[in-house]
Structure formats: structure tokens, C-alpha cells
Amino acid sequence: MLTESFIASVLDSGKAKVGAANKDIGIHIYEYQPLSAIRTTFKKSITKPNCLAVSISHIFAAQAEKAVIHVYNRERGNQETIVPFPEKVTSLALIGRYDAPGILALGTAGGRILLWELCTGRLVSTPQSHLQATTCLAIDPSFNFLLTGSPDASVHVWCITTLLSFSTPSTHDPNRPSPYSPFRTLSNHRAAITALITGHSSSSANIAISASEDNTCLVWDYRAGILLHTFILPNTPLCLALDPADRALYAGYEDGSTQLINFYNYSSLSHQIYNPSLRSTPTQPMPEDRWSLPADVASAVLSLEISYDGTALLSGHENGKIHTWDIAKGHYATQLADISFRVTNLQMLPPQGFSVSLVPRLKMLNAVKPRYESSLTGSNILSMERSLSETYTITAQFPYAIPLPSATKNYMLSFDYALAHSSLPSDLLDKGLTQLAMFASTTNGPFRSSNQPVDAEEFQIVTLKARLRHARATSMAHAEHAVALSNELSRIQNAERRKRRMKKLGRIKRMNMKEERRKWAMAAVAREQKVAMEIDKKEAEEAGLSSSTEELTGSD
């Protein structure tokens, strides 16, 4: 049976009246189906919208009006640590798969972006990119792009791989963009950004949607920087949720109602956002697609989330209630929970109970606190971001048995094969050497212009020299590996000989014991026969004596 759960975090308004037992609870884990019930709680957390990030092992909560993040361990069920930062954290997002250690993206009150490698402690920071606080973060499914939103009405698109690169770009070439600058800026809004979300596709055709206080939702091709469509809404959208198949958008309003924004044209069933002829024509959603709460429970919608199958919409409200909406019927369904505090974040967890589940490649036991090698402000920021510490290490656990080096590549994944190999595999090295040779054969490295072709003979010479150096460097490793295999074979053979010898000695011992038991049995039989013969002889003598007595008596 499948089990679906969600996490809710709250912001204490100071007006709610709750019991002493629930006063400090800030994060709740609820089971949504099959049975709606609270499962786990974590205390001492107050989070604003967009300030919660969840992985399979940890929960990260940026505290309201504070420059700290509370880290909770889901397996142990307690608060693991408190991580301070130089400035207030106003948004969080996790870069990477849910079931693997990743990178935590942080937006700050100063308009910066911080990237925290959770298993190494490395911290990367950008200069101030927004004029105001970075309040919205969104990660695309390919984990290559980061989108940030701010009350300054702009949306920045960042290349994550560029931000995390260790290479230091040349400062003398004005044609090269700075790695600390956004990859693209989307600036069609005229008011503060209230919500930001990306689609579920990992392809280049994925979309991003931004909501603003100017009562619009804009659909973007964020990689190309193209505005695909504009939706004009009757009120300011405070939060967004996207259908699992990217068919529709849901927005939450201050009066407690939710708005369905259908991406398909009702008359022709065509996709509006991919129709070039409709890009310059704004669209208003249908009035009947606005769903309202009963008047006695109506309160501003602060967070939205979609169920795994896309049939139910969950909304967290300012009055502390969590409601569900029936998407198929298009109206309010029921109240799911009452937390008594403002529900600022909702996040649905992947369903549990599938017959086949993926085993995480790595498991993060504890989050490694960030290392501040220099100040995050001033001119030292550039030197800190590109420096690679001599003690750069990753702390993680393999949750599965590591294959033996003797296993063949045909029966192993490429990662396992490279991990168990005595040295780096040849195919992996050849691939890397080929890329290095391509880099060395150009004048400007990866920034080579199209009018600078690579000489084929020079490229081949560089590649062959690199492979020759690799062969010489690894020959000793291969010889040591062969010696190790020979020693392992000798050990196994000696163990097998000892095992056969012990078996032979055991058989001889058992045969000797069997012969001893046979001799003892034969001796016992002989003794019994001797006793029986003596008894028979005695009885015969007694019988002869009695017959002689009878004869004498008869003659008298």
C-alpha cells in the first residue's frame, strides 16, 4: 500500500492560543493518505514562506528574522545543529535529488546567493545581485539552473555549474561574462515577485512561472529568456503550485480562494503557452475556475502543494488551517489539519511503498557546517569563492555493499566499477585526457571562437602522448594489482588445502572410532558367550549329579 505524506512549517503570529505541548512545535510531518494523521514534529522553528528545504535524511529551516538555519535529522528525530550565517536568510532550496546529498541554495536579505555543499562544508557566495532581499528560489529539474526572485521585480537565472566551478576565469578578457553574474535576467514584472516555480521537465523546453504583486503570472522559457505567455489575475497571487504534468497552474489569494489557470485553450484544446501567436495577448482565467472557502474558515493562502497523482490541492492558510481541494470537481473538499499558526510552507514527500525503490548512491549522516575561509563582504569575496581548500573532503556513507575489485565491469555500474578499480579505469581516463587534449590544442581553451579550428594531426599527437603517459603511470599500479591477485589466489588455495586436510583427518578419526567401537562390541559378545558356556557347563554338572543320586536311591 502506498503512503503519501507532507511537511508543513509555521510562522508564529503571537496571537494564536495553543497548549503548552504544541507551543514550540514549528515543523509537522503529516500522513496524507491512506489515513490522515500527524506522524512527527520538530520543535523550535519559525519560518517564513520559501524558507524550508527537505531531503530524505534532513530538514533545513531558515529562521524568521534571524541569520541562522536549523538542521533537523529525520532519522534520529531531533535537531542536529544550528548553522549561523553572516546575514539573514530569506529563502531556501535544495539542489539535487531528494534521496541523495545535495547543495543548499540560500537567498539572503542583502540580495546575495549562497551555495552550501552539505557534505563538504564548502560555501560559495555571489556579490549582491538583487537590489532587495532574495525571497524566492527555484531549481530546474536538471539541476543546472537556479532562478531567484526579489521584491525588486526582477528574476535572475543562474548557471549552477558555473557558480560551483573551481576554475578562476581570466580578469583581463572583457568578452567573458563573470561567473558571479546571472546567466539571464527576466524583468517584465512591474512589482515585487511573490512566487517562483519551474516545470517538471529536464529538457531544454522546460518552463518557469513567476507571480508578482502587479497581479500577473508570466510563463518563461528561462533558458532562452523568452516570455511565452502572460496571465492577468483578479488579485495578487501569494503562492503557486504546478500540475505534475505541467497542464495547469494554481494560485492562492489573500481572501482564501484558489485560482485554476488552465494552460490549454478551452475551445481548441491547444497549449496556450507554446502558441507564438498568443505571446503578445494576455489571458484572464475563467471566473468559474476560482474556488472559494466557506466564509467561516476563509483566510489568506500562504502555501500550496499538489498531491502525487495531481487530483488534490493542499493549501496552508494564515489562520493555521490546512485545506484540501478536489481538482476534478473544482471546489473545496475538506479541512485536513489545524495547526493554530500561520502555515507558511507545504512540501509533499515522495510516496512510500512501491515494489521497486531506488537505493541512494550516497547517504549524508550529518551536515558539514560551512567553512568561512574569508569574509563574505568586501573585496575578499572573489578570492574565497574560487579557492579550493587543501582539506577539501566529502563526508558521506555508502548505504550498500561496495563491489569487490575482482568483479567485472559487465556486472557493475560505471560508478561502482570506477570506485572498486585499483586505479582510475582506462576508459574514464581516456575520456578525460581527450577533453584535456582538446583544451590544450586551442588558444583560448573552452572559449575558443568558431574561426579557430583544431588541427587534426596536432590533436591526435597530443592525445597519443597523453595516453602514453597514462600507460606508463599505470603500469606499476597494474603490476601491483596482479601481485595482489596472485597473493589472494595463494591465500585461497592454502585455505582450501587446509580445509581438505582437516576433512581427511576427520574421516580417519571417525574410522578409528568406528573400529574401536566394533572391537569393543566383539569383546562384549565374546564375554557374554563365555559366561553362557560356563553357565551351561555348571547346569550340566548339576544335572549329572542329580541323576547319579536317583540311581543310588533306586538300588537301595
Coordinates of C-alpha atoms in Angstrom, one line a residue:
M1 CA 0.0 0.0 0.0
L2 CA 1.3 3.4 -1.0
T3 CA 1.7 6.0 1.8
E4 CA 1.8 9.8 0.9
S5 CA 3.0 12.4 3.4
F6 CA 3.7 16.1 3.5
I7 CA 5.7 18.5 5.7
A8 CA 4.3 21.8 7.0
S9 CA 6.2 24.6 8.7
V10 CA 4.7 27.6 10.5
L11 CA 5.3 31.2 11.5
D12 CA 4.2 32.2 15.0
S13 CA 1.9 35.2 14.8
G14 CA 1.9 35.8 18.5
K15 CA -1.9 35.8 18.6
A16 CA -2.7 32.1 18.4
K17 CA -3.7 30.4 21.7
V18 CA -2.4 26.8 21.9
G19 CA -1.5 24.4 24.6
A20 CA 2.0 24.2 26.2
A21 CA 2.7 20.9 24.4
N22 CA 2.3 22.5 20.9
K23 CA 3.7 25.9 21.7
D24 CA 7.3 25.2 20.4
I25 CA 6.4 22.9 17.5
G26 CA 7.3 24.5 14.3
I27 CA 7.6 21.7 11.7
H28 CA 4.9 19.0 11.3
I29 CA 5.0 15.8 9.2
Y30 CA 1.6 14.6 8.3
E31 CA 0.4 11.4 6.6
Y32 CA -1.9 12.5 3.8
Q33 CA -3.2 9.1 2.7
P34 CA -4.4 6.4 3.3
L35 CA -5.0 7.7 6.8
S36 CA -4.7 11.4 7.6
A37 CA -2.8 11.8 10.8
I38 CA 0.2 13.6 12.3
R39 CA 3.4 11.4 12.4
T40 CA 6.3 13.5 13.6
T41 CA 7.0 17.0 14.9
F42 CA 10.1 19.2 15.3
K43 CA 10.4 22.0 17.8
K44 CA 11.9 25.4 17.9
S45 CA 11.4 26.6 14.4
I46 CA 9.7 29.7 12.9
T47 CA 9.9 30.0 9.1
K48 CA 8.7 32.5 6.6
P49 CA 7.4 31.4 3.1
N50 CA 10.1 29.8 0.9
C51 CA 12.3 29.1 3.9
L52 CA 12.0 25.3 4.1
A53 CA 14.0 22.6 2.3
V54 CA 13.7 18.8 2.7
S55 CA 15.8 15.8 1.8
I56 CA 15.4 12.1 2.6
S57 CA 17.5 12.5 5.7
H58 CA 17.3 16.1 6.8
I59 CA 15.1 19.2 7.1
F60 CA 16.6 22.7 6.7
A61 CA 14.6 25.6 8.1
A62 CA 15.7 29.3 7.8
Q63 CA 14.5 31.1 10.9
A64 CA 12.5 34.2 10.5
E65 CA 14.3 37.5 11.1
K66 CA 17.5 35.6 12.0
A67 CA 20.8 34.7 10.3
V68 CA 20.6 31.0 11.3
I69 CA 19.4 27.8 9.8
H70 CA 18.1 24.9 12.0
V71 CA 19.1 21.5 10.7
Y72 CA 16.9 18.6 11.7
N73 CA 17.8 14.9 11.3
R74 CA 14.7 12.9 10.2
E75 CA 16.2 9.5 11.1
R76 CA 17.0 10.4 14.6
G77 CA 14.0 12.7 15.0
N78 CA 15.8 15.6 16.7
Q79 CA 17.5 18.9 15.9
E80 CA 21.0 18.2 14.7
T81 CA 22.6 21.6 14.7
I82 CA 22.2 25.3 14.3
V83 CA 24.2 26.9 11.5
P84 CA 24.8 30.7 11.6
F85 CA 25.4 32.9 8.6
P86 CA 26.7 36.5 8.1
E87 CA 23.3 37.8 7.1
K88 CA 19.6 36.9 7.4
V89 CA 18.5 34.0 5.2
T90 CA 15.2 34.8 3.4
S91 CA 14.8 31.8 1.1
L92 CA 16.0 28.1 0.7
A93 CA 16.0 25.5 -2.0
L94 CA 17.7 22.1 -2.3
I95 CA 19.8 21.4 -5.4
G96 CA 19.9 17.7 -6.2
R97 CA 17.9 14.6 -5.9
Y98 CA 15.6 14.1 -2.9
D99 CA 17.3 10.8 -1.9
A100 CA 20.9 12.0 -2.3
P101 CA 23.2 14.5 -0.6
G102 CA 22.9 17.8 -2.4
I103 CA 23.7 21.5 -2.2
L104 CA 21.6 24.0 -0.3
A105 CA 20.9 27.3 -2.1
L106 CA 20.2 30.3 0.2
G107 CA 18.9 33.7 -0.6
T108 CA 19.9 36.5 1.7
A109 CA 18.4 39.8 2.9
G110 CA 21.3 41.5 1.1
G111 CA 20.3 40.2 -2.3
R112 CA 23.1 37.6 -2.4
I113 CA 23.0 33.9 -3.3
L114 CA 24.9 31.3 -1.2
L115 CA 25.5 27.7 -2.2
W116 CA 26.4 25.4 0.7
E117 CA 27.8 21.9 -0.2
L118 CA 26.2 19.9 2.6
C119 CA 28.8 17.0 2.6
T120 CA 31.9 19.1 2.3
G121 CA 31.1 22.4 4.0
R122 CA 32.2 24.5 1.0
L123 CA 30.4 27.8 0.8
V124 CA 30.1 29.8 -2.4
S125 CA 28.7 33.3 -2.4
T126 CA 27.9 35.8 -5.1
P127 CA 28.0 39.6 -4.9
Q128 CA 24.8 41.4 -4.4
S129 CA 22.6 40.6 -7.4
H130 CA 19.2 41.9 -6.3
L131 CA 18.5 45.4 -5.0
Q132 CA 16.4 43.9 -2.2
A133 CA 16.2 40.6 -0.4
T134 CA 16.2 37.3 -2.4
T135 CA 12.8 35.9 -1.3
C136 CA 12.1 33.3 -4.0
L137 CA 14.3 30.4 -5.2
A138 CA 13.5 27.7 -7.8
I139 CA 15.7 24.9 -9.1
D140 CA 15.1 23.3 -12.5
P141 CA 14.8 19.5 -12.7
S142 CA 18.2 19.2 -14.5
F143 CA 19.9 20.9 -11.5
N144 CA 21.8 23.1 -13.9
F145 CA 19.9 26.4 -13.4
L146 CA 18.8 28.4 -10.4
L147 CA 16.1 31.1 -10.6
T148 CA 15.9 33.8 -8.0
G149 CA 13.2 36.4 -7.3
S150 CA 13.1 39.5 -5.3
P151 CA 10.8 42.5 -4.4
D152 CA 12.9 44.5 -6.9
A153 CA 10.6 42.9 -9.6
S154 CA 13.4 41.1 -11.3
V155 CA 14.1 37.3 -11.8
H156 CA 17.7 36.2 -12.3
V157 CA 18.7 32.9 -13.9
W158 CA 22.0 31.4 -12.7
C159 CA 24.2 28.6 -14.1
I160 CA 24.8 26.3 -11.1
T161 CA 27.8 24.6 -12.6
T162 CA 29.5 27.9 -13.2
L163 CA 28.9 29.1 -9.7
L164 CA 30.4 25.9 -8.3
S165 CA 33.3 25.7 -10.6
F166 CA 36.8 25.8 -9.0
S167 CA 38.4 27.4 -12.1
T168 CA 39.3 31.1 -11.8
P169 CA 38.3 32.9 -15.0
S170 CA 40.7 35.5 -16.6
T171 CA 40.1 39.0 -15.4
H172 CA 41.7 40.5 -18.5
D173 CA 39.2 39.4 -21.1
P174 CA 36.2 41.8 -21.1
N175 CA 34.3 39.5 -23.5
R176 CA 33.9 36.7 -21.0
P177 CA 31.0 37.0 -18.6
S178 CA 31.7 37.0 -14.9
P179 CA 30.8 33.7 -13.2
Y180 CA 29.3 35.7 -10.4
S181 CA 26.7 37.4 -12.7
P182 CA 23.3 35.9 -13.6
F183 CA 23.1 33.8 -16.8
R184 CA 20.0 35.8 -17.7
T185 CA 17.7 38.4 -16.2
L186 CA 13.9 38.4 -16.7
S187 CA 12.5 41.8 -15.9
N188 CA 8.9 42.1 -17.3
H189 CA 7.2 42.5 -13.9
R190 CA 6.4 45.9 -12.5
A191 CA 6.1 45.0 -8.8
A192 CA 7.6 42.6 -6.2
I193 CA 7.9 38.9 -7.1
T194 CA 5.7 36.9 -4.7
A195 CA 6.3 33.3 -6.1
L196 CA 8.6 31.5 -8.5
I197 CA 8.3 27.9 -9.7
T198 CA 9.7 25.7 -12.5
G199 CA 8.2 22.9 -14.6
H200 CA 8.9 19.2 -14.2
S201 CA 10.8 18.6 -17.5
S202 CA 14.5 18.1 -17.7
S203 CA 14.6 19.1 -21.4
S204 CA 15.5 22.4 -22.9
A205 CA 11.8 23.1 -23.4
N206 CA 11.1 23.4 -19.6
I207 CA 9.2 26.4 -18.4
A208 CA 9.3 28.7 -15.3
I209 CA 6.5 30.8 -13.9
S210 CA 6.8 33.9 -11.8
A211 CA 4.0 35.7 -9.9
S212 CA 4.0 39.3 -8.9
E213 CA 2.1 42.0 -6.9
D214 CA 1.2 43.5 -10.3
N215 CA -1.5 40.7 -10.4
T216 CA 0.2 38.8 -13.3
C217 CA 1.7 35.4 -13.8
L218 CA 4.3 35.2 -16.5
V219 CA 5.4 31.9 -18.2
W220 CA 9.0 31.9 -19.3
D221 CA 11.4 29.9 -21.5
Y222 CA 14.0 30.8 -18.9
R223 CA 17.0 29.3 -20.9
A224 CA 16.3 31.5 -23.9
G225 CA 14.9 34.4 -21.9
I226 CA 11.6 34.4 -23.9
L227 CA 8.3 35.4 -22.4
L228 CA 5.8 32.7 -23.5
H229 CA 2.6 33.9 -22.1
T230 CA 1.0 36.4 -19.7
F231 CA -1.9 35.6 -17.4
I232 CA -3.7 38.6 -15.7
L233 CA -5.3 37.6 -12.4
P234 CA -8.1 39.3 -10.4
N235 CA -6.0 39.5 -7.2
T236 CA -2.4 39.3 -6.1
P237 CA -1.1 35.7 -6.2
L238 CA 0.7 34.9 -2.9
C239 CA 1.9 31.4 -3.8
L240 CA 1.9 29.0 -6.8
A241 CA 1.7 25.2 -7.4
L242 CA 2.1 23.5 -10.8
D243 CA 0.3 20.4 -12.0
P244 CA 2.6 17.3 -12.2
A245 CA 2.2 17.2 -15.9
D246 CA 2.6 21.0 -16.4
R247 CA -1.0 21.2 -17.6
A248 CA -2.3 23.9 -15.2
L249 CA -1.2 26.3 -12.6
Y250 CA -2.8 27.0 -9.2
A251 CA -2.5 30.4 -7.4
G252 CA -3.5 31.3 -3.8
Y253 CA -5.1 34.6 -3.0
E254 CA -5.4 36.7 0.2
D255 CA -9.1 36.1 0.6
G256 CA -8.5 32.3 0.9
S257 CA -9.6 31.3 -2.6
T258 CA -7.5 29.4 -5.1
Q259 CA -7.3 30.0 -8.8
L260 CA -7.0 27.4 -11.5
I261 CA -5.1 28.6 -14.6
N262 CA -5.5 26.2 -17.4
F263 CA -2.7 26.1 -20.0
Y264 CA -5.0 24.6 -22.6
N265 CA -7.4 26.6 -24.7
Y266 CA -11.0 25.5 -23.8
S267 CA -12.2 25.7 -27.4
S268 CA -9.4 24.2 -29.4
L269 CA -7.5 22.2 -26.7
S270 CA -4.3 23.8 -27.8
H271 CA -1.5 24.7 -25.4
Q272 CA -1.6 28.4 -24.9
I273 CA 1.9 29.0 -23.7
Y274 CA 3.5 27.3 -26.7
N275 CA 1.4 29.2 -29.3
P276 CA 3.6 32.0 -30.8
S277 CA 0.5 33.9 -31.9
L278 CA -0.7 34.3 -28.3
R279 CA 2.5 35.5 -26.7
S280 CA 1.5 39.2 -27.0
T281 CA -2.1 38.5 -26.0
P282 CA -2.6 38.3 -22.2
T283 CA -5.2 35.8 -20.9
Q284 CA -7.6 36.0 -18.0
P285 CA -8.6 32.8 -16.3
M286 CA -12.3 31.8 -16.3
P287 CA -14.4 33.1 -13.4
E288 CA -15.7 29.6 -12.6
D289 CA -12.1 28.4 -12.1
R290 CA -11.8 30.4 -8.9
W291 CA -12.6 28.2 -5.9
S292 CA -13.6 29.7 -2.6
L293 CA -13.6 28.5 1.0
P294 CA -16.6 28.7 3.3
A295 CA -16.9 32.1 4.8
D296 CA -16.3 30.9 8.4
V297 CA -12.9 29.4 7.6
A298 CA -11.6 31.8 4.9
S299 CA -8.1 33.1 5.4
A300 CA -5.2 34.1 3.2
V301 CA -3.4 31.3 1.3
L302 CA 0.3 31.3 2.2
S303 CA 1.3 28.0 0.6
L304 CA 0.1 25.5 -2.0
E305 CA 1.1 21.9 -2.8
I306 CA -0.2 19.2 -5.3
S307 CA -0.7 15.5 -4.4
Y308 CA 1.4 12.9 -6.2
D309 CA -1.3 11.9 -8.6
G310 CA -2.4 15.5 -9.3
T311 CA -6.0 15.0 -8.1
A312 CA -5.9 17.1 -4.9
L313 CA -4.6 20.5 -4.0
L314 CA -3.4 21.3 -0.4
S315 CA -3.4 24.9 0.9
G316 CA -1.9 26.3 4.1
H317 CA -3.6 29.4 5.5
E318 CA -2.9 32.3 7.7
N319 CA -5.3 31.1 10.4
G320 CA -3.3 27.8 10.8
K321 CA -5.6 25.5 8.9
I322 CA -4.7 23.2 6.0
H323 CA -7.4 22.5 3.5
T324 CA -7.7 20.2 0.5
W325 CA -9.4 20.9 -2.8
D326 CA -10.9 18.4 -5.2
I327 CA -9.3 19.3 -8.6
A328 CA -11.5 17.1 -10.7
K329 CA -14.7 18.6 -9.2
G330 CA -13.3 22.1 -9.0
H331 CA -14.2 23.0 -5.4
Y332 CA -13.3 22.9 -1.7
A333 CA -13.1 19.4 -0.2
T334 CA -12.3 19.4 3.5
Q335 CA -10.2 20.6 6.3
L336 CA -7.1 18.4 6.7
A337 CA -5.5 19.9 9.9
D338 CA -5.5 22.8 12.2
I339 CA -2.0 23.9 13.5
S340 CA -3.1 27.2 15.0
F341 CA -0.1 29.1 13.5
R342 CA 0.4 30.5 10.0
V343 CA 1.2 27.7 7.6
T344 CA 3.9 29.3 5.5
N345 CA 5.4 26.2 3.8
L346 CA 3.9 22.9 2.5
Q347 CA 6.0 20.3 0.8
M348 CA 4.8 16.9 -0.4
L349 CA 7.1 14.0 0.1
P350 CA 7.6 11.2 -2.5
P351 CA 5.2 8.3 -1.9
Q352 CA 6.5 5.2 0.0
G353 CA 5.5 1.6 -0.7
F354 CA 6.5 1.0 -4.3
S355 CA 7.6 -2.6 -5.0
V356 CA 10.8 -1.3 -6.6
S357 CA 12.7 1.6 -4.9
L358 CA 16.0 3.2 -5.8
V359 CA 18.8 2.8 -3.3
P360 CA 20.6 6.1 -2.7
R361 CA 24.1 6.3 -4.1
L362 CA 25.3 8.2 -1.0
K363 CA 23.9 8.9 2.4
M364 CA 24.5 12.1 4.4
L365 CA 24.9 11.2 8.1
N366 CA 25.5 14.8 9.3
A367 CA 25.5 18.1 7.5
V368 CA 29.0 19.6 7.5
K369 CA 29.0 23.2 8.7
P370 CA 30.1 25.9 6.3
R371 CA 33.8 26.9 6.4
Y372 CA 34.3 30.7 6.2
E373 CA 37.8 31.0 4.8
S374 CA 37.5 34.7 4.4
S375 CA 34.9 37.4 4.8
L376 CA 31.7 37.3 2.7
T377 CA 31.8 41.0 2.2
G378 CA 34.1 43.4 0.5
S379 CA 36.8 42.6 -2.0
N380 CA 37.7 39.2 -0.4
I381 CA 34.6 37.6 -1.6
L382 CA 36.0 36.7 -5.0
S383 CA 39.1 35.1 -3.5
M384 CA 37.0 33.0 -1.2
E385 CA 34.6 31.6 -3.8
R386 CA 37.2 30.2 -6.1
S387 CA 39.7 28.9 -3.6
L388 CA 40.0 25.1 -3.1
S389 CA 40.9 24.2 0.4
E390 CA 43.8 21.7 0.9
T391 CA 41.5 19.8 3.2
Y392 CA 38.6 19.6 0.8
T393 CA 36.9 16.3 1.8
I394 CA 33.4 14.8 1.4
T395 CA 31.8 13.1 4.3
A396 CA 29.1 10.6 3.3
Q397 CA 28.2 6.9 3.7
F398 CA 27.7 4.2 1.1
P399 CA 24.4 2.6 2.0
Y400 CA 25.2 -0.6 0.1
A401 CA 28.0 -3.1 -0.2
I402 CA 30.8 -1.8 -2.3
P403 CA 31.6 -4.4 -5.0
L404 CA 34.9 -6.3 -4.9
P405 CA 37.7 -5.2 -7.3
S406 CA 37.6 -8.7 -8.9
A407 CA 34.1 -8.0 -10.2
T408 CA 33.8 -7.4 -13.9
K409 CA 32.5 -4.2 -15.4
N410 CA 29.7 -6.1 -17.2
Y411 CA 28.0 -6.8 -13.9
M412 CA 28.6 -3.4 -12.3
L413 CA 27.5 0.1 -12.7
S414 CA 30.1 2.5 -14.0
F415 CA 30.3 4.3 -10.7
D416 CA 30.8 1.1 -8.8
Y417 CA 33.4 -0.1 -11.3
A418 CA 35.4 3.2 -11.0
L419 CA 35.1 3.1 -7.2
A420 CA 36.4 -0.6 -6.9
H421 CA 39.1 -0.3 -9.5
S422 CA 42.7 -0.4 -8.3
S423 CA 43.3 2.8 -10.1
L424 CA 41.2 5.0 -12.4
P425 CA 39.6 2.9 -15.2
S426 CA 41.2 3.4 -18.6
D427 CA 38.0 4.4 -20.4
L428 CA 37.4 7.1 -17.8
L429 CA 40.9 8.4 -18.1
D430 CA 40.9 8.3 -21.9
K431 CA 37.7 10.4 -21.9
G432 CA 39.2 12.9 -19.5
L433 CA 42.5 13.0 -21.4
T434 CA 40.7 13.6 -24.7
Q435 CA 38.9 16.6 -23.2
L436 CA 42.2 17.9 -21.8
A437 CA 43.8 17.4 -25.2
M438 CA 41.0 19.4 -26.8
F439 CA 41.5 22.1 -24.3
A440 CA 45.3 22.2 -24.8
S441 CA 45.1 22.3 -28.6
T442 CA 43.1 25.5 -28.6
T443 CA 44.4 29.0 -28.0
N444 CA 41.7 30.2 -25.6
G445 CA 40.6 26.9 -24.0
P446 CA 36.8 26.3 -23.9
F447 CA 36.2 29.9 -25.0
R448 CA 37.7 29.2 -28.5
S449 CA 35.9 31.1 -31.2
S450 CA 34.4 29.4 -34.3
N451 CA 37.2 30.8 -36.6
Q452 CA 39.9 28.9 -34.8
P453 CA 39.7 25.3 -36.0
V454 CA 41.6 22.5 -34.2
D455 CA 44.4 20.9 -36.3
A456 CA 43.6 17.1 -36.5
E457 CA 47.2 15.9 -36.5
E458 CA 48.1 18.1 -33.6
F459 CA 45.1 16.9 -31.7
Q460 CA 46.0 13.2 -32.4
I461 CA 49.6 13.8 -31.3
V462 CA 48.5 15.4 -28.0
T463 CA 46.0 12.6 -27.4
L464 CA 48.6 9.8 -28.0
K465 CA 51.2 11.5 -25.8
A466 CA 48.6 11.8 -23.0
R467 CA 47.7 8.1 -23.4
L468 CA 51.3 7.1 -23.4
R469 CA 51.9 9.0 -20.1
H470 CA 48.8 7.3 -18.7
A471 CA 50.0 3.8 -19.7
R472 CA 53.4 4.4 -18.1
A473 CA 51.9 5.8 -15.0
T474 CA 49.5 2.9 -14.5
S475 CA 51.8 0.1 -15.4
M476 CA 53.2 -0.1 -11.9
A477 CA 49.6 0.0 -10.5
H478 CA 48.6 -2.9 -12.8
A479 CA 51.7 -4.9 -11.7
E480 CA 50.9 -4.3 -8.0
H481 CA 47.3 -5.3 -8.7
A482 CA 48.5 -8.5 -10.4
V483 CA 50.7 -9.3 -7.3
A484 CA 47.8 -8.7 -5.1
L485 CA 45.6 -11.0 -7.1
S486 CA 48.3 -13.7 -7.0
N487 CA 48.6 -13.4 -3.2
E488 CA 44.8 -13.6 -2.9
L489 CA 44.8 -16.7 -5.1
S490 CA 47.6 -18.3 -3.0
R491 CA 45.7 -17.5 0.2
I492 CA 42.5 -19.1 -1.1
Q493 CA 44.4 -22.2 -2.3
N494 CA 46.2 -22.6 1.0
A495 CA 42.9 -22.3 2.8
E496 CA 41.4 -24.9 0.5
R497 CA 44.3 -27.3 1.2
R498 CA 43.9 -26.8 4.9
K499 CA 40.2 -27.5 4.6
R500 CA 40.8 -30.7 2.7
R501 CA 43.5 -31.9 5.2
M502 CA 41.2 -31.3 8.1
K503 CA 38.4 -33.2 6.3
K504 CA 40.8 -36.1 5.8
L505 CA 41.9 -36.1 9.4
G506 CA 38.3 -36.1 10.5
R507 CA 37.5 -39.1 8.3
I508 CA 40.5 -41.1 9.7
K509 CA 39.4 -40.2 13.3
R510 CA 35.9 -41.3 12.6
M511 CA 37.1 -44.6 11.1
N512 CA 39.3 -45.2 14.1
M513 CA 36.5 -44.6 16.5
K514 CA 34.2 -46.9 14.5
E515 CA 36.9 -49.7 14.6
E516 CA 37.3 -49.2 18.4
R517 CA 33.5 -49.5 18.8
R518 CA 33.4 -52.6 16.7
K519 CA 36.2 -54.3 18.7
W520 CA 34.5 -53.3 22.0
A521 CA 31.3 -54.9 20.7
M522 CA 33.0 -58.1 19.6
A523 CA 34.7 -58.4 23.0
A524 CA 31.4 -57.9 24.8
V525 CA 29.8 -60.6 22.7
A526 CA 32.8 -63.0 23.5
R527 CA 32.4 -62.3 27.2
E528 CA 28.7 -63.0 27.0
Q529 CA 29.3 -66.3 25.1
K530 CA 31.9 -67.4 27.7
V531 CA 29.6 -66.6 30.6
A532 CA 26.8 -68.5 28.8
M533 CA 29.1 -71.5 28.3
E534 CA 30.1 -71.6 31.9
I535 CA 26.5 -71.4 33.0
D536 CA 25.6 -74.3 30.6
K537 CA 28.6 -76.4 31.9
K538 CA 27.5 -75.8 35.5
E539 CA 24.0 -76.7 34.8
A540 CA 25.2 -79.9 33.0
E541 CA 27.3 -80.9 36.0
E542 CA 24.4 -80.3 38.3
A543 CA 22.1 -82.4 36.1
G544 CA 24.6 -85.3 36.1
L545 CA 25.0 -85.3 39.9
S546 CA 21.2 -85.4 40.4
S547 CA 20.8 -88.4 38.1
S548 CA 23.5 -90.4 40.0
T549 CA 21.8 -89.7 43.2
E550 CA 18.5 -91.0 41.9
E551 CA 20.2 -94.3 40.7
L552 CA 21.7 -94.9 44.1
T553 CA 18.4 -94.3 45.7
G554 CA 16.6 -96.8 43.4
S555 CA 19.2 -99.6 44.0
D556 CA 18.7 -99.3 47.8

